[in-house]
Amino acid sequence: MRENAISIVIPAYNEARRLGDTLSTIVEYIEGRFRMHEIIIVDDGSRDRTAEAALWLSESRRDIKVLRQSPNRGKGAALQRGVLESTGEYVLCTDADLSTPIEEIEKLFPRLQRDGYDVAIGSRKLKTSRTVQPLHRRLFGDLSNLFIRLMLGLPFRDTQCGFKLFRRNAAVRLFKPLKMQRFSYDFEVLLRAQKLGMHVAEVGVRWTHSPQTTVTARDAVQSFFDVFRVRFGLTEEFGSPLPSLELLKFMAVGVVNTLVDAGVYVALTRAIAIFAGAPVTAKFFSFVCATISSLILNRYWTFDIRAPLTLGEVARFYAAVSAGLAVNVVAMYVFVHIFGIYDLLSLVLATAFTFTVNFTLSKFWVFKNQLAARI
């Protein structure tokens, strides 16, 4: 039995049906392992009887504390309140659906107690992880994490798993200034931990997708924009640099390529008779011109490579272009048909994901050898 006191914080929104089973599972596990513990349920303005169910359970147990906030403010806000009112030496944040079983805490605790880390986060993306998840959600999660890592410079494979263990002093420092009130709190907390020089361990855990998840398409869209809010918000707070010059150049090249594509297409279909009635053929040539523009500008300007161009680079570049096209189509399908997002907004999101994939492939695969040689 551990002598250390632990606080378990559970944000709850419309969880009346499964809250009882969740608490029974946690209590059964935790009682024999921690001499001192508390379970904090934060009802986040639920529309069902979550608060009543939690209060009823707390009447027979002194170790269960119920906090209520109304109206609904979001998962981040609920966790912020729960963490700041916790008293344990360690604070575990976990989801009400127990997608990650409570027993997985045994994998996180040694990283804090034995190895001296300030934070240990559960991960669904490591070799030691065991994940059960629909393919489209796995794909969406992979793309989201790639986008977050690229934009925020975070080294973690999975920022969004809800199973995280903190030393209490670290938790308070991270959650007290929290600005992201909803599902984007994860990457703000982790980026702040990085800026503060905290040591964060990423640990593979078991995770099973819950069909009753409360994450909506609106949340996914909001998180996309929150990445930029966090990036520039913490830049102002810590005085850290803006996104890398390479990233900004890559974005500028994307704009130029779009103009090249459109310009060549208009020129062919309006000025050359044989293309006037063949828009698909004209589009093929304009697309090829745009890719050539992309290859030249990104190689010599974005990444500042001066070595002679090789056939291997060209082959990898067009493979990356093909991969980007596939990601664009798949992402568009997922946003429109799986998440039901408006098509024009889906187009913007799919484009952002494609940009992320293209930049990552260009920097770490297409031009990798030349960049390494330059260093």
XYZ file of C-alpha atoms in Angstrom:
375
model
C 0.000 0.000 0.000
C 1.378 3.444 -0.975
C 1.646 6.080 1.734
C 1.317 8.874 -0.822
C -2.001 10.706 -1.067
C -3.587 10.786 -4.503
C -6.404 12.868 -5.954
C -8.319 11.466 -8.926
C -10.076 14.173 -10.931
C -12.922 13.112 -13.233
C -14.643 15.672 -15.492
C -18.236 14.586 -16.127
C -20.704 15.819 -18.727
C -23.935 13.839 -19.156
C -22.395 10.782 -17.495
C -25.304 9.765 -15.230
C -25.701 6.316 -16.814
C -22.144 5.085 -16.372
C -20.853 7.186 -13.475
C -21.837 4.606 -10.859
C -19.939 1.792 -12.579
C -16.945 4.057 -13.135
C -16.713 5.029 -9.476
C -17.211 1.450 -8.302
C -14.303 0.350 -10.499
C -12.037 3.154 -9.295
C -12.904 2.698 -5.608
C -12.393 -1.062 -5.754
C -8.948 -0.582 -7.270
C -7.721 2.421 -5.318
C -8.764 1.455 -1.777
C -6.258 -1.325 -1.359
C -3.375 0.567 -2.914
C -3.425 4.089 -1.480
C -3.803 4.803 2.216
C -5.051 8.316 1.502
C -7.050 9.231 -1.567
C -9.867 11.390 -2.838
C -12.032 11.175 -5.936
C -13.172 14.529 -7.293
C -16.087 14.543 -9.740
C -16.620 17.823 -11.565
C -20.093 18.021 -13.098
C -19.677 20.346 -16.070
C -23.215 21.668 -16.465
C -24.696 18.293 -17.413
C -28.216 18.171 -18.843
C -28.962 14.773 -17.371
C -28.823 13.677 -13.726
C -25.031 13.450 -13.480
C -24.868 15.806 -10.504
C -27.614 13.950 -8.633
C -25.952 10.591 -9.279
C -22.590 11.894 -8.091
C -24.058 13.475 -4.955
C -25.946 10.275 -4.117
C -22.727 8.282 -4.378
C -20.821 10.810 -2.272
C -23.325 10.560 0.598
C -22.072 7.101 1.507
C -18.379 7.767 0.888
C -16.242 10.469 2.459
C -13.558 10.019 -0.209
C -15.826 11.253 -3.015
C -16.109 15.005 -3.528
C -18.572 16.544 -6.006
C -18.045 19.942 -7.624
C -20.645 21.570 -9.863
C -20.303 24.282 -12.469
C -23.032 25.727 -14.647
C -23.429 26.303 -17.503
C -21.213 23.847 -19.362
C -17.723 25.348 -19.688
C -15.724 22.457 -21.126
C -13.428 19.628 -20.102
C -10.437 21.891 -19.556
C -12.396 24.163 -17.227
C -13.712 21.167 -15.280
C -10.227 19.731 -14.831
C -8.845 23.122 -13.878
C -11.330 23.442 -11.036
C -10.843 19.863 -9.882
C -7.050 20.120 -9.902
C -7.016 23.420 -8.013
C -9.301 21.988 -5.310
C -7.364 18.742 -4.980
C -5.245 18.000 -1.907
C -3.269 14.897 -2.889
C 0.478 14.743 -3.357
C -0.255 13.314 -6.805
C -3.117 14.202 -9.153
C -4.510 11.812 -11.762
C -6.778 13.171 -14.494
C -8.908 10.482 -16.121
C -12.056 10.288 -18.236
C -15.441 9.222 -16.907
C -15.698 6.438 -19.497
C -12.435 4.853 -18.278
C -11.230 4.447 -21.862
C -7.894 3.892 -20.165
C -8.434 1.422 -17.289
C -7.597 2.796 -13.853
C -5.058 -0.029 -13.416
C -2.805 1.676 -15.974
C -1.777 4.127 -13.267
C 0.727 1.445 -12.238
C 2.645 2.241 -15.435
C 2.709 5.982 -14.772
C 3.546 6.089 -11.075
C 7.126 4.734 -11.358
C 8.037 7.516 -13.786
C 7.259 10.090 -11.080
C 8.352 8.217 -7.948
C 11.354 6.305 -9.281
C 12.525 8.381 -12.243
C 11.783 11.866 -10.917
C 9.458 13.103 -13.671
C 6.977 15.905 -12.943
C 4.302 14.572 -15.278
C 3.527 11.193 -16.850
C 1.051 11.077 -19.734
C -0.717 8.045 -21.124
C -0.132 7.438 -24.819
C -2.019 5.479 -27.476
C 0.769 5.815 -30.038
C 3.765 3.956 -28.589
C 4.828 0.384 -29.302
C 3.770 -0.561 -25.781
C 0.290 0.943 -26.250
C -2.753 -1.273 -26.765
C -5.512 0.581 -28.571
C -8.974 -0.466 -29.767
C -10.322 2.221 -32.079
C -12.251 2.544 -35.389
C -9.985 3.092 -38.384
C -11.376 6.529 -39.286
C -10.871 7.796 -35.733
C -7.358 6.368 -35.626
C -6.550 8.146 -38.895
C -8.086 11.395 -37.685
C -6.177 11.111 -34.398
C -2.874 10.478 -36.173
C -3.335 13.504 -38.412
C -4.421 15.678 -35.472
C -1.411 14.707 -33.400
C 0.916 15.309 -36.336
C -0.570 18.773 -36.830
C -0.296 19.600 -33.105
C 3.296 18.361 -32.863
C 4.339 20.291 -35.940
C 2.668 23.567 -34.983
C 3.599 23.513 -31.295
C 6.943 21.734 -31.414
C 5.871 19.082 -28.914
C 7.867 15.827 -28.881
C 5.000 13.589 -27.750
C 3.376 11.018 -30.023
C -0.015 11.483 -28.330
C -1.060 14.710 -26.626
C -4.790 14.016 -26.366
C -5.077 10.881 -24.221
C -7.079 11.863 -21.124
C -5.024 9.744 -18.705
C -2.368 11.978 -17.096
C -0.579 11.878 -13.732
C 1.000 14.953 -12.121
C 2.891 15.890 -9.023
C 0.458 18.280 -7.379
C 2.804 21.280 -7.426
C 3.315 20.737 -11.160
C -0.427 20.294 -11.751
C -1.251 23.583 -10.023
C 1.406 25.478 -11.996
C 0.071 24.045 -15.249
C -3.675 24.308 -14.675
C -3.943 27.596 -12.767
C -3.217 29.814 -15.817
C -5.132 27.523 -18.220
C -6.813 29.396 -21.074
C -8.176 26.554 -23.208
C -11.427 25.601 -21.502
C -12.489 22.692 -23.683
C -10.745 19.727 -25.325
C -7.675 21.746 -26.311
C -6.441 21.970 -22.732
C -4.086 18.986 -23.257
C -1.657 20.614 -25.617
C -1.704 23.907 -23.706
C -0.766 22.045 -20.509
C 2.002 20.107 -22.258
C 3.400 23.130 -24.061
C 3.423 25.107 -20.816
C 5.202 22.205 -19.091
C 7.826 22.302 -21.832
C 8.254 26.070 -21.500
C 8.620 25.762 -17.714
C 11.303 23.098 -18.078
C 9.269 20.329 -16.466
C 10.158 16.713 -17.153
C 7.322 14.858 -18.893
C 7.301 11.097 -19.539
C 5.125 9.537 -22.249
C 3.977 6.034 -21.327
C 2.130 3.494 -23.476
C -1.261 2.502 -22.029
C -4.324 0.485 -22.923
C -7.140 2.519 -24.450
C -10.544 1.503 -25.831
C -12.746 3.852 -27.831
C -16.114 4.584 -26.248
C -19.072 4.758 -28.673
C -20.752 7.181 -26.239
C -17.960 9.740 -26.499
C -19.042 13.344 -25.930
C -16.464 14.722 -28.408
C -18.285 16.331 -31.343
C -17.329 17.612 -34.788
C -17.608 21.122 -33.377
C -14.985 20.234 -30.772
C -12.658 18.958 -33.505
C -12.997 22.194 -35.466
C -12.515 24.302 -32.332
C -9.367 22.363 -31.440
C -7.910 23.125 -34.867
C -8.179 26.865 -34.266
C -7.118 26.485 -30.630
C -3.731 25.190 -31.778
C -2.999 28.649 -33.167
C -4.410 30.364 -30.072
C -2.127 28.306 -27.848
C 0.896 28.780 -30.123
C 0.652 32.549 -30.194
C -0.797 32.903 -26.688
C 2.155 31.159 -25.051
C 4.514 32.998 -27.368
C 3.280 36.216 -25.756
C 3.373 34.700 -22.252
C 6.879 33.237 -22.425
C 8.442 35.403 -25.109
C 9.272 32.346 -27.200
C 9.875 32.620 -30.952
C 7.148 32.570 -33.548
C 6.746 29.510 -35.808
C 9.936 28.582 -37.646
C 10.977 30.513 -40.716
C 10.926 27.262 -42.695
C 7.265 26.759 -41.816
C 6.339 30.293 -42.851
C 8.276 29.937 -46.109
C 6.546 26.634 -46.824
C 3.182 28.349 -46.355
C 4.217 31.161 -48.701
C 5.296 28.646 -51.343
C 1.885 27.007 -51.031
C 0.236 30.325 -51.888
C 2.585 30.821 -54.860
C 1.880 27.300 -56.120
C -1.862 27.918 -55.964
C -1.401 31.055 -58.053
C 0.820 29.172 -60.537
C -1.778 26.407 -60.828
C -4.615 28.875 -61.422
C -2.556 31.117 -63.691
C -1.367 28.324 -65.982
C -4.876 26.865 -66.165
C -6.410 30.209 -67.137
C -3.632 30.892 -69.651
C -4.034 27.496 -71.331
C -7.825 27.497 -71.517
C -8.156 31.152 -72.545
C -5.153 31.656 -74.815
C -4.540 28.304 -76.520
C -7.338 26.961 -78.686
C -6.618 23.240 -78.244
C -7.102 23.566 -74.476
C -10.301 25.626 -74.656
C -12.482 22.532 -74.776
C -10.231 20.322 -72.661
C -10.277 21.642 -69.071
C -9.121 18.330 -67.561
C -6.025 18.238 -69.773
C -5.324 21.881 -68.982
C -5.703 21.151 -65.288
C -3.187 18.297 -65.564
C -0.550 20.583 -67.071
C -1.256 23.389 -64.592
C -0.930 20.909 -61.702
C 2.417 19.656 -63.044
C 3.674 23.243 -63.338
C 2.591 23.931 -59.758
C 4.439 20.857 -58.461
C 7.606 21.866 -60.315
C 7.293 25.322 -58.759
C 6.867 23.693 -55.345
C 9.927 21.473 -55.775
C 12.184 24.328 -56.863
C 11.008 26.952 -54.354
C 10.942 24.644 -51.353
C 14.294 23.048 -52.128
C 16.262 26.192 -52.854
C 14.355 28.771 -50.792
C 12.413 27.128 -47.937
C 15.109 24.617 -46.974
C 18.041 26.496 -48.548
C 19.640 23.430 -50.177
C 22.466 24.218 -52.619
C 23.623 20.716 -53.557
C 22.692 19.404 -57.040
C 19.172 18.019 -57.379
C 19.068 14.205 -57.450
C 16.629 11.773 -59.052
C 16.012 10.296 -55.614
C 14.769 13.657 -54.371
C 12.461 14.034 -57.354
C 11.052 10.534 -56.839
C 10.491 11.149 -53.126
C 8.967 14.540 -53.851
C 6.330 13.142 -56.214
C 5.654 10.270 -53.826
C 5.025 12.895 -51.139
C 2.756 14.821 -53.515
C 0.762 11.629 -54.113
C 0.552 10.976 -50.369
C -0.625 14.531 -49.784
C -3.314 14.152 -52.417
C -4.505 10.916 -50.792
C -4.579 12.551 -47.347
C -6.554 15.466 -48.763
C -9.210 13.194 -50.244
C -9.451 10.926 -47.188
C -9.549 13.858 -44.755
C -12.282 15.515 -46.818
C -14.297 12.286 -46.762
C -13.879 11.872 -42.998
C -14.837 15.462 -42.194
C -17.892 15.502 -44.465
C -19.268 11.962 -44.189
C -18.057 10.777 -40.773
C -18.145 13.980 -38.732
C -20.847 15.731 -40.777
C -18.953 19.028 -41.071
C -20.029 21.638 -43.653
C -18.177 20.990 -46.915
C -16.390 24.345 -47.232
C -15.150 24.158 -43.648
C -14.129 20.551 -44.308
C -12.148 21.803 -47.294
C -10.225 24.217 -45.057
C -9.519 21.518 -42.467
C -8.486 18.957 -45.087
C -6.147 21.513 -46.633
C -4.569 22.203 -43.233
C -4.013 18.497 -42.639
C -2.527 18.084 -46.115
C -0.204 21.017 -45.474
C 0.967 19.338 -42.271
C 1.680 16.059 -44.041
C 3.444 17.765 -46.943
C 5.698 19.853 -44.701
C 6.587 16.877 -42.525
C 7.391 14.660 -45.503
C 9.404 17.404 -47.197
C 11.533 18.216 -44.170
C 12.013 14.736 -42.745
C 11.966 12.550 -45.868
C 12.135 14.243 -49.277
C 15.068 16.545 -48.460
C 16.301 14.716 -45.357
C 19.697 13.642 -46.731
C 20.555 17.072 -48.095
C 19.494 18.816 -44.876
C 21.566 16.385 -42.806
C 24.603 16.928 -45.040
C 24.230 20.689 -44.668
C 24.415 20.361 -40.883
